[in-house]
CSV table of C-alpha atoms in Angstrom, one decimal:
chain,number,residue,atom,x,y,z
A,1,UNK,CA,81.4,79.4,-101.5
A,2,UNK,CA,81.7,81.3,-104.8
A,3,UNK,CA,79.7,78.5,-106.5
A,4,UNK,CA,76.8,78.7,-104.1
A,5,UNK,CA,76.7,82.5,-104.4
A,6,UNK,CA,76.6,82.2,-108.2
A,7,UNK,CA,73.7,79.8,-108.1
A,8,UNK,CA,71.9,81.8,-105.6
A,9,UNK,CA,72.3,85.0,-107.8
A,10,UNK,CA,70.9,83.1,-110.7
A,11,UNK,CA,67.9,82.0,-108.9
A,12,UNK,CA,67.3,85.6,-107.5
A,13,UNK,CA,67.7,87.0,-110.9
A,14,UNK,CA,65.0,84.6,-112.2
A,15,UNK,CA,62.8,85.5,-109.3
A,16,UNK,CA,63.2,89.2,-110.0
A,17,UNK,CA,62.3,88.6,-113.8
A,18,UNK,CA,59.0,86.8,-112.6
A,19,UNK,CA,58.3,89.5,-110.0
A,20,UNK,CA,58.6,92.2,-112.6
A,21,UNK,CA,56.2,90.4,-114.9
A,22,UNK,CA,53.8,90.0,-111.9
A,23,UNK,CA,54.1,93.7,-111.2
A,24,UNK,CA,53.2,94.6,-114.8
A,25,UNK,CA,50.2,92.3,-114.6
A,26,UNK,CA,49.1,93.8,-111.3
A,27,UNK,CA,49.6,97.4,-112.6
A,28,UNK,CA,47.5,96.7,-115.8
A,29,UNK,CA,44.8,95.4,-113.6
A,30,UNK,CA,45.0,98.4,-111.1
A,31,UNK,CA,45.3,95.8,-108.3
A,32,UNK,CA,47.0,96.9,-105.1
A,33,UNK,CA,49.3,94.0,-103.7
A,34,UNK,CA,50.3,94.2,-100.1
A,35,UNK,CA,52.9,91.7,-98.8
A,36,UNK,CA,52.8,91.1,-95.0
A,37,UNK,CA,56.0,89.9,-93.5
A,38,UNK,CA,56.9,89.2,-89.8
A,39,UNK,CA,58.2,86.6,-87.5
A,40,UNK,CA,55.9,83.6,-86.6
A,41,UNK,CA,52.9,84.5,-84.4
A,42,UNK,CA,53.1,88.3,-85.0
A,43,UNK,CA,49.3,88.4,-85.7
A,44,UNK,CA,49.3,88.6,-89.5
A,45,UNK,CA,46.2,86.4,-89.9
A,46,UNK,CA,44.1,88.0,-87.1
A,47,UNK,CA,45.0,91.4,-88.5
A,48,UNK,CA,43.9,90.4,-91.9
A,49,UNK,CA,40.5,89.1,-90.8
A,50,UNK,CA,39.8,92.4,-89.1
A,51,UNK,CA,41.2,94.4,-92.0
A,52,UNK,CA,39.3,92.6,-94.7
A,53,UNK,CA,36.0,92.9,-92.9
A,54,UNK,CA,36.5,96.7,-92.6
A,55,UNK,CA,37.5,97.1,-96.2
A,56,UNK,CA,34.5,95.0,-97.3
A,57,UNK,CA,32.3,97.5,-95.4
A,58,UNK,CA,33.9,100.3,-97.4
A,59,UNK,CA,33.2,98.4,-100.6
A,60,UNK,CA,36.7,97.3,-101.3
A,61,UNK,CA,37.1,93.7,-102.3
A,62,UNK,CA,40.1,91.7,-101.0
A,63,UNK,CA,41.8,88.4,-101.9
A,64,UNK,CA,44.5,86.6,-99.9
A,65,UNK,CA,47.4,84.3,-100.6
A,66,UNK,CA,48.9,82.8,-97.5
A,67,UNK,CA,52.2,81.0,-97.2
A,68,UNK,CA,53.0,78.4,-94.7
A,69,UNK,CA,55.4,75.5,-94.2
A,70,UNK,CA,53.0,72.9,-93.4
A,71,UNK,CA,49.3,73.6,-92.7
A,72,UNK,CA,46.3,75.4,-94.1
A,73,UNK,CA,45.1,76.7,-90.8
A,74,UNK,CA,45.4,80.3,-91.8
A,75,UNK,CA,43.5,80.0,-95.1
A,76,UNK,CA,40.6,78.5,-93.2
A,77,UNK,CA,40.6,81.4,-90.7
A,78,UNK,CA,40.7,83.8,-93.7
A,79,UNK,CA,38.0,82.0,-95.7
A,80,UNK,CA,35.6,82.8,-92.9
A,81,UNK,CA,35.8,86.4,-93.9
A,82,UNK,CA,34.1,85.5,-97.3
A,83,UNK,CA,37.3,86.7,-99.3
A,84,UNK,CA,38.8,84.3,-101.6
A,85,UNK,CA,41.9,82.8,-99.9
A,86,UNK,CA,44.5,80.5,-101.4
A,87,UNK,CA,47.1,78.6,-99.3
A,88,UNK,CA,50.6,78.0,-100.5
A,89,UNK,CA,52.2,75.2,-98.5
A,90,UNK,CA,55.8,75.6,-99.1
A,91,UNK,CA,56.9,72.3,-97.8
A,92,UNK,CA,59.5,73.6,-95.6
A,93,UNK,CA,60.7,76.5,-97.8
A,94,UNK,CA,61.3,79.5,-95.5
A,95,UNK,CA,60.0,82.2,-97.8
A,96,UNK,CA,57.5,82.8,-100.7
A,97,UNK,CA,58.9,83.2,-104.3
A,98,UNK,CA,57.4,85.1,-107.1
A,99,UNK,CA,56.9,81.8,-109.1
A,100,UNK,CA,54.7,80.4,-106.2
A,101,UNK,CA,52.5,83.6,-106.5
A,102,UNK,CA,52.3,83.3,-110.2
A,103,UNK,CA,51.3,79.7,-109.9
A,104,UNK,CA,48.2,80.3,-107.7
A,105,UNK,CA,46.8,83.4,-109.4
A,106,UNK,CA,44.5,81.2,-111.4
A,107,UNK,CA,42.6,80.7,-108.2
A,108,UNK,CA,41.4,84.3,-108.3
A,109,UNK,CA,39.1,86.3,-110.4
A,110,UNK,CA,41.6,89.3,-110.3
A,111,UNK,CA,39.4,91.6,-112.3
A,112,UNK,CA,37.0,91.5,-109.3
A,113,UNK,CA,39.6,92.3,-106.7
A,114,UNK,CA,40.8,95.7,-105.4
A,115,UNK,CA,43.5,94.4,-103.0
A,116,UNK,CA,45.4,91.2,-103.0
A,117,UNK,CA,47.1,90.4,-99.7
A,118,UNK,CA,50.0,88.0,-99.5
A,119,UNK,CA,50.7,86.7,-96.0
A,120,UNK,CA,54.3,85.6,-96.2
A,121,UNK,CA,55.9,82.7,-94.2
A,122,UNK,CA,56.6,83.7,-90.6
A,123,UNK,CA,60.3,84.6,-90.9
A,124,UNK,CA,62.1,87.8,-90.2
A,125,UNK,CA,65.2,87.1,-92.4
A,126,UNK,CA,64.7,85.1,-95.6
A,127,UNK,CA,61.7,86.8,-97.3
A,128,UNK,CA,63.7,90.1,-97.5
A,129,UNK,CA,65.5,89.2,-100.8
A,130,UNK,CA,62.4,87.6,-102.6
A,131,UNK,CA,60.5,90.3,-104.6
A,132,UNK,CA,56.9,89.0,-105.1
A,133,UNK,CA,55.7,91.9,-107.5
A,134,UNK,CA,54.1,93.6,-104.5
A,135,UNK,CA,53.3,97.4,-104.2
A,136,UNK,CA,53.9,97.7,-100.5
A,137,UNK,CA,55.8,95.5,-98.1
A,138,UNK,CA,54.3,95.8,-94.6
A,139,UNK,CA,56.5,94.5,-91.8
A,140,UNK,CA,54.7,93.6,-88.4
A,141,UNK,CA,56.5,94.0,-85.1
A,142,UNK,CA,54.3,92.8,-82.2
A,143,UNK,CA,54.9,94.5,-78.9
A,144,UNK,CA,55.5,91.0,-77.3
A,145,UNK,CA,58.8,90.6,-79.4
A,146,UNK,CA,60.5,93.5,-77.6
A,147,UNK,CA,61.8,96.9,-78.7
A,148,UNK,CA,65.0,95.9,-80.4
A,149,UNK,CA,63.9,93.9,-83.3
A,150,UNK,CA,64.2,96.7,-85.9
A,151,UNK,CA,67.9,96.8,-85.1
A,152,UNK,CA,68.4,93.1,-85.1
A,153,UNK,CA,66.7,92.3,-88.4
A,154,UNK,CA,67.9,95.0,-90.7
A,155,UNK,CA,67.7,93.3,-94.0
A,156,UNK,CA,63.9,92.9,-93.8
A,157,UNK,CA,63.3,96.6,-92.5
A,158,UNK,CA,65.4,97.8,-95.4
A,159,UNK,CA,63.2,96.4,-97.9
A,160,UNK,CA,59.8,97.4,-96.1
A,161,UNK,CA,57.5,100.2,-97.0
A,162,UNK,CA,55.7,100.4,-93.6
A,163,UNK,CA,56.1,99.1,-90.1
A,164,UNK,CA,53.0,98.0,-88.1
A,165,UNK,CA,53.4,97.7,-84.4
A,166,UNK,CA,50.8,95.1,-83.5
A,167,UNK,CA,49.3,93.6,-80.5
A,168,UNK,CA,49.3,97.0,-78.7
A,169,UNK,CA,46.6,95.8,-76.3
A,170,UNK,CA,49.4,93.8,-74.6
A,171,UNK,CA,51.8,96.8,-74.3
A,172,UNK,CA,51.3,97.1,-70.5
A,173,UNK,CA,51.4,93.4,-69.8
A,174,UNK,CA,54.9,93.2,-71.4
A,175,UNK,CA,56.2,96.7,-70.2
A,176,UNK,CA,56.6,97.8,-73.8
A,177,UNK,CA,58.8,100.8,-74.3
A,178,UNK,CA,56.9,102.6,-77.2
A,179,UNK,CA,59.5,105.4,-77.6
A,180,UNK,CA,62.4,103.0,-77.5
A,181,UNK,CA,60.6,100.8,-80.3
A,182,UNK,CA,59.9,103.8,-82.5
A,183,UNK,CA,63.3,105.2,-81.9
A,184,UNK,CA,64.9,101.9,-83.0
A,185,UNK,CA,62.7,101.7,-86.0
A,186,UNK,CA,63.6,105.2,-87.0
A,187,UNK,CA,67.3,104.4,-86.4
A,188,UNK,CA,67.0,101.5,-88.8
A,189,UNK,CA,65.0,103.4,-91.4
A,190,UNK,CA,64.5,107.1,-90.6
A,191,UNK,CA,61.7,107.8,-93.0
A,192,UNK,CA,59.6,104.8,-92.8
A,193,UNK,CA,55.8,105.0,-92.1
A,194,UNK,CA,54.8,103.6,-88.6
A,195,UNK,CA,51.3,102.7,-87.5
A,196,UNK,CA,50.2,101.0,-84.2
A,197,UNK,CA,47.4,98.6,-84.2
A,198,UNK,CA,45.6,96.0,-82.1
A,199,UNK,CA,43.4,93.6,-84.1
A,200,UNK,CA,42.0,92.4,-80.7
A,201,UNK,CA,40.9,95.9,-79.3
A,202,UNK,CA,40.5,97.5,-82.7
A,203,UNK,CA,42.7,100.5,-81.7
A,204,UNK,CA,44.5,102.0,-84.7
A,205,UNK,CA,42.7,99.8,-87.3
A,206,UNK,CA,41.0,102.8,-88.9
A,207,UNK,CA,44.2,104.5,-89.6
A,208,UNK,CA,45.6,101.3,-91.2
A,209,UNK,CA,42.4,100.8,-93.3
A,210,UNK,CA,42.5,104.4,-94.3
A,211,UNK,CA,46.0,103.9,-95.5
A,212,UNK,CA,45.0,100.9,-97.5
A,213,UNK,CA,42.0,102.7,-99.1
A,214,UNK,CA,44.2,105.7,-100.2
A,215,UNK,CA,46.6,103.3,-101.9
A,216,UNK,CA,43.8,101.3,-103.5
A,217,UNK,CA,42.4,104.6,-105.0
A,218,UNK,CA,45.8,105.6,-106.2
A,219,UNK,CA,46.3,102.2,-107.8
A,220,UNK,CA,42.9,101.8,-109.5
A,221,UNK,CA,42.9,102.1,-113.3
B,1,UNK,CA,67.1,73.2,-109.3
B,2,UNK,CA,69.1,70.0,-109.2
B,3,UNK,CA,72.3,72.0,-109.2
B,4,UNK,CA,71.4,74.1,-106.2
B,5,UNK,CA,70.3,71.0,-104.2
B,6,UNK,CA,73.7,69.4,-104.9
B,7,UNK,CA,75.6,72.4,-103.7
B,8,UNK,CA,73.4,72.6,-100.7
B,9,UNK,CA,73.9,69.0,-99.9
B,10,UNK,CA,77.8,69.5,-100.0
B,11,UNK,CA,77.6,72.4,-97.7
B,12,UNK,CA,75.4,70.5,-95.2
B,13,UNK,CA,77.7,67.5,-95.4
B,14,UNK,CA,80.7,69.7,-94.6
B,15,UNK,CA,78.7,71.2,-91.8
B,16,UNK,CA,77.8,67.8,-90.4
B,17,UNK,CA,81.6,66.8,-90.5
B,18,UNK,CA,82.5,69.9,-88.5
B,19,UNK,CA,79.5,69.3,-86.1
B,20,UNK,CA,80.8,65.7,-85.5
B,21,UNK,CA,84.2,67.0,-84.6
B,22,UNK,CA,82.7,69.6,-82.3
B,23,UNK,CA,80.6,66.9,-80.6
B,24,UNK,CA,83.7,64.7,-80.0
B,25,UNK,CA,85.6,67.7,-78.6
B,26,UNK,CA,82.6,68.5,-76.2
B,27,UNK,CA,82.2,64.9,-75.2
B,28,UNK,CA,86.0,64.7,-74.4
B,29,UNK,CA,85.6,67.8,-72.1
B,30,UNK,CA,82.5,66.5,-70.5
B,31,UNK,CA,80.9,69.8,-71.5
B,32,UNK,CA,77.0,69.9,-71.9
B,33,UNK,CA,76.1,71.9,-75.0
B,34,UNK,CA,72.5,73.3,-75.3
B,35,UNK,CA,71.3,74.9,-78.5
B,36,UNK,CA,68.2,77.3,-77.9
B,37,UNK,CA,66.1,77.9,-81.0
B,38,UNK,CA,62.9,80.0,-81.5
B,39,UNK,CA,61.5,82.7,-83.5
B,40,UNK,CA,62.6,86.3,-82.8
B,41,UNK,CA,61.5,87.8,-79.5
B,42,UNK,CA,60.5,84.4,-77.9
B,43,UNK,CA,62.5,85.2,-74.8
B,44,UNK,CA,65.7,83.3,-75.3
B,45,UNK,CA,68.1,86.0,-73.8
B,46,UNK,CA,65.9,86.7,-70.8
B,47,UNK,CA,65.5,83.1,-70.1
B,48,UNK,CA,69.1,82.5,-70.2
B,49,UNK,CA,70.0,85.5,-67.8
B,50,UNK,CA,67.6,83.9,-65.2
B,51,UNK,CA,68.9,80.3,-65.9
B,52,UNK,CA,72.6,81.3,-65.8
B,53,UNK,CA,72.0,82.9,-62.3
B,54,UNK,CA,70.2,80.0,-60.9
B,55,UNK,CA,72.9,77.4,-62.3
B,56,UNK,CA,75.6,79.7,-60.8
B,57,UNK,CA,73.9,79.5,-57.4
B,58,UNK,CA,74.2,75.6,-57.6
B,59,UNK,CA,77.9,75.8,-58.6
B,60,UNK,CA,77.4,75.2,-62.4
B,61,UNK,CA,79.5,77.3,-64.6
B,62,UNK,CA,77.9,78.4,-67.9
B,63,UNK,CA,79.2,80.1,-71.1
B,64,UNK,CA,77.1,81.5,-73.9
B,65,UNK,CA,77.5,81.9,-77.7
B,66,UNK,CA,74.8,84.1,-79.1
B,67,UNK,CA,73.9,84.5,-82.8
B,68,UNK,CA,72.3,87.6,-84.3
B,69,UNK,CA,72.1,89.2,-87.8
B,70,UNK,CA,73.3,92.6,-86.7
B,71,UNK,CA,73.7,93.6,-83.1
B,72,UNK,CA,75.5,92.5,-80.0
B,73,UNK,CA,72.7,93.7,-77.7
B,74,UNK,CA,72.1,90.1,-76.3
B,75,UNK,CA,75.7,89.5,-75.5
B,76,UNK,CA,75.8,92.7,-73.5
B,77,UNK,CA,72.7,91.6,-71.6
B,78,UNK,CA,74.3,88.1,-71.0
B,79,UNK,CA,77.6,89.4,-70.0
B,80,UNK,CA,75.9,91.2,-67.0
B,81,UNK,CA,75.4,87.6,-65.4
B,82,UNK,CA,79.2,87.3,-65.2
B,83,UNK,CA,79.3,84.3,-67.5
B,84,UNK,CA,81.6,84.5,-70.5
B,85,UNK,CA,79.5,85.3,-73.6
B,86,UNK,CA,80.6,85.7,-77.2
B,87,UNK,CA,78.4,87.2,-80.0
B,88,UNK,CA,78.4,85.9,-83.5
B,89,UNK,CA,77.1,88.5,-85.9
B,90,UNK,CA,76.1,86.5,-88.9
B,91,UNK,CA,75.8,89.6,-91.2
B,92,UNK,CA,72.4,88.6,-92.5
B,93,UNK,CA,72.8,84.8,-92.4
B,94,UNK,CA,69.6,83.2,-91.0
B,95,UNK,CA,71.0,80.5,-88.8
B,96,UNK,CA,74.3,79.5,-87.0
B,97,UNK,CA,76.6,76.9,-88.6
B,98,UNK,CA,79.1,74.5,-87.0
B,99,UNK,CA,82.0,76.4,-88.4
B,100,UNK,CA,80.9,79.6,-86.8
B,101,UNK,CA,80.8,77.9,-83.4
B,102,UNK,CA,84.2,76.2,-84.0
B,103,UNK,CA,85.7,79.6,-84.9
B,104,UNK,CA,84.7,81.3,-81.6
B,105,UNK,CA,85.6,78.5,-79.0
B,106,UNK,CA,88.9,80.1,-78.5
B,107,UNK,CA,87.0,82.8,-76.6
B,108,UNK,CA,86.2,80.4,-73.8
B,109,UNK,CA,88.2,78.5,-71.3
B,110,UNK,CA,86.2,75.4,-71.9
B,111,UNK,CA,87.9,73.3,-69.2
B,112,UNK,CA,86.3,75.7,-66.7
B,113,UNK,CA,82.7,75.5,-68.0
B,114,UNK,CA,80.1,72.9,-67.2
B,115,UNK,CA,77.4,74.2,-69.8
B,116,UNK,CA,77.8,75.9,-73.0
B,117,UNK,CA,74.6,77.6,-74.2
B,118,UNK,CA,74.1,78.5,-77.9
B,119,UNK,CA,71.5,81.0,-78.5
B,120,UNK,CA,70.6,80.6,-82.1
B,121,UNK,CA,69.4,83.2,-84.5
B,122,UNK,CA,65.7,84.0,-84.1
B,123,UNK,CA,64.2,81.8,-86.9
B,124,UNK,CA,61.7,78.9,-86.8
B,125,UNK,CA,62.7,77.5,-90.2
B,126,UNK,CA,66.3,77.6,-91.2
B,127,UNK,CA,68.4,76.4,-88.1
B,128,UNK,CA,66.7,73.0,-88.4
B,129,UNK,CA,69.1,71.5,-90.7
B,130,UNK,CA,72.3,72.9,-89.2
B,131,UNK,CA,73.9,70.6,-86.6
B,132,UNK,CA,76.1,72.5,-84.2
B,133,UNK,CA,77.5,69.6,-82.3
B,134,UNK,CA,75.0,70.3,-79.4
B,135,UNK,CA,73.7,67.6,-76.9
B,136,UNK,CA,70.3,69.0,-76.7
B,137,UNK,CA,68.3,71.3,-78.9
B,138,UNK,CA,65.6,73.2,-76.9
B,139,UNK,CA,62.8,74.8,-78.9
B,140,UNK,CA,61.1,77.8,-77.3
B,141,UNK,CA,57.4,78.5,-78.1
B,142,UNK,CA,56.1,81.7,-76.3
B,143,UNK,CA,52.4,81.8,-75.5
B,144,UNK,CA,52.2,85.0,-77.3
B,145,UNK,CA,52.8,83.2,-80.7
B,146,UNK,CA,49.5,81.2,-80.4
B,147,UNK,CA,48.9,77.5,-80.0
B,148,UNK,CA,49.4,76.3,-83.6
B,149,UNK,CA,53.2,76.9,-84.1
B,150,UNK,CA,54.2,73.2,-83.4
B,151,UNK,CA,52.0,72.3,-86.5
B,152,UNK,CA,53.2,75.1,-88.6
B,153,UNK,CA,56.9,74.6,-88.2
B,154,UNK,CA,57.4,70.9,-88.3
B,155,UNK,CA,61.0,70.8,-89.5
B,156,UNK,CA,62.4,72.4,-86.3
B,157,UNK,CA,60.3,70.5,-83.8
B,158,UNK,CA,61.4,67.3,-85.5
B,159,UNK,CA,65.1,68.1,-84.7
B,160,UNK,CA,64.4,69.3,-81.1
B,161,UNK,CA,64.9,67.4,-77.9
B,162,UNK,CA,62.6,69.6,-75.7
B,163,UNK,CA,59.9,72.3,-76.0
B,164,UNK,CA,59.8,75.1,-73.6
B,165,UNK,CA,56.6,77.0,-73.5
B,166,UNK,CA,57.7,80.5,-72.5
B,167,UNK,CA,56.3,83.7,-71.3
B,168,UNK,CA,53.5,81.8,-69.3
B,169,UNK,CA,52.9,84.9,-67.2
B,170,UNK,CA,51.1,86.3,-70.3
B,171,UNK,CA,48.8,83.3,-70.7
B,172,UNK,CA,45.7,85.1,-69.5
B,173,UNK,CA,46.4,88.3,-71.3
B,174,UNK,CA,46.5,86.4,-74.7
B,175,UNK,CA,43.8,83.8,-73.9
B,176,UNK,CA,46.3,81.1,-74.3
B,177,UNK,CA,44.8,77.6,-74.8
B,178,UNK,CA,47.3,75.5,-72.9
B,179,UNK,CA,45.7,72.1,-73.8
B,180,UNK,CA,45.5,73.0,-77.4
B,181,UNK,CA,49.2,73.9,-77.4
B,182,UNK,CA,50.3,70.9,-75.6
B,183,UNK,CA,48.1,68.8,-77.9
B,184,UNK,CA,49.6,70.3,-81.0
B,185,UNK,CA,53.1,69.8,-79.7
B,186,UNK,CA,52.3,66.1,-79.0
B,187,UNK,CA,50.6,65.7,-82.4
B,188,UNK,CA,53.9,67.0,-84.0
B,189,UNK,CA,56.2,65.0,-81.7
B,190,UNK,CA,54.3,62.7,-79.4
B,191,UNK,CA,57.3,61.8,-77.1
B,192,UNK,CA,59.0,65.2,-76.7
B,193,UNK,CA,59.6,66.6,-73.2
B,194,UNK,CA,57.6,69.8,-72.5
B,195,UNK,CA,58.2,72.3,-69.7
B,196,UNK,CA,56.4,75.6,-69.1
B,197,UNK,CA,58.4,78.6,-67.8
B,198,UNK,CA,58.1,82.4,-67.2
B,199,UNK,CA,61.5,84.1,-66.8
B,200,UNK,CA,59.6,87.2,-65.6
B,201,UNK,CA,57.7,85.5,-62.8
B,202,UNK,CA,60.0,82.6,-62.2
B,203,UNK,CA,57.3,80.0,-62.4
B,204,UNK,CA,58.7,76.7,-63.9
B,205,UNK,CA,62.4,77.8,-63.8
B,206,UNK,CA,63.2,75.4,-61.1
B,207,UNK,CA,62.1,72.3,-63.2
B,208,UNK,CA,64.0,73.7,-66.1
B,209,UNK,CA,67.3,74.1,-64.1
B,210,UNK,CA,66.8,70.7,-62.5
B,211,UNK,CA,66.7,69.4,-65.9
B,212,UNK,CA,69.9,71.1,-67.0
B,213,UNK,CA,71.7,70.0,-63.7
B,214,UNK,CA,70.6,66.4,-64.3
B,215,UNK,CA,72.1,66.5,-67.9
B,216,UNK,CA,75.2,68.3,-66.6
B,217,UNK,CA,75.9,65.6,-64.2
B,218,UNK,CA,75.4,62.8,-66.8
B,219,UNK,CA,77.7,64.5,-69.1
B,220,UNK,CA,80.6,65.3,-66.8
B,221,UNK,CA,83.7,63.2,-67.2
């Protein structure tokens, strides 16, 4: 057990070094990098499609890196927005790593982007410990997963900068207890920003896009 | 990279040994063991609560082992059924391992059980490679996660014995394309058994409980 921990620590240290170098590169470019994490089917891709269109209407240019175990379905959906999108097929690996991000940056003309979104592999556990050089890690909790997920997946919420409660159009259909969900999120991280959105109905999207625009302006060089 | 693979293979071999010894023990007892796997919030616990009650009405006695990163919420919900339930808090580990199952069997009077359910950690990736000595691995796909998950998470579906499409009461609310979901499931595993259930409305539960009863009878010594 000691040996596997040592090997794991070495790999994580190497990842942290790569992430640090990525962060310096993104900072020098004034490029905002947002890492979206959630369980499978939380609505990351659908949210990104709406978000990128609204950002584009405000003159903000997005690119997307999307991680998946096996398919390029999401990159195809995202390419329809007109934004450059690059799929990383992890081949079974349960998270993205900084070296995977570094390896695919050549696909983008980074000078011409304001925001780079990273759509992580759908997994509420393993992405927590892998720094990707992002500015903000945004954790999606769909109302369809119930109210207790912030308590049950503490590692990921502890590394996140914002919680997005998604699929709020389904709140009534699933008897979603909003107060309990927000209470559980605050119990796990009392100071974390929380926004509520529905990519389907559009409710809440303006606040989310405002939040992104503010951060883009702060980051721009 | 070679070194981490070697260490990982050793650990998996050790797990396989423990799983084999568990399977022999369960076979000698005539105890059916069902491992439920899914992403977070797919409805494993709610399904189990309904399932255990229906099995009990047919004279079949269940026990449950439930894995979670951090809370014992699910064990509390399951204990309300009257069935013995034991929580494994993995402390951040993203899957259950055979040794964790072995370590908590002392909590149960196994001679007095017909089915032992294992509710795995909510994760569509990592549980795939960890044999727990179960007879059947049942993979839950809720309609709220969309139709493409069987294609995007191939490792887990390749180790499963059955797919349960869950939360079917929400099919209309999420515009679920049933034919596409079943087509994608068959594309990933052409011969896998598929059932559709809603723990909330009760639709499909009888077929699922019938399936469990058949397997319990086949297993009994």
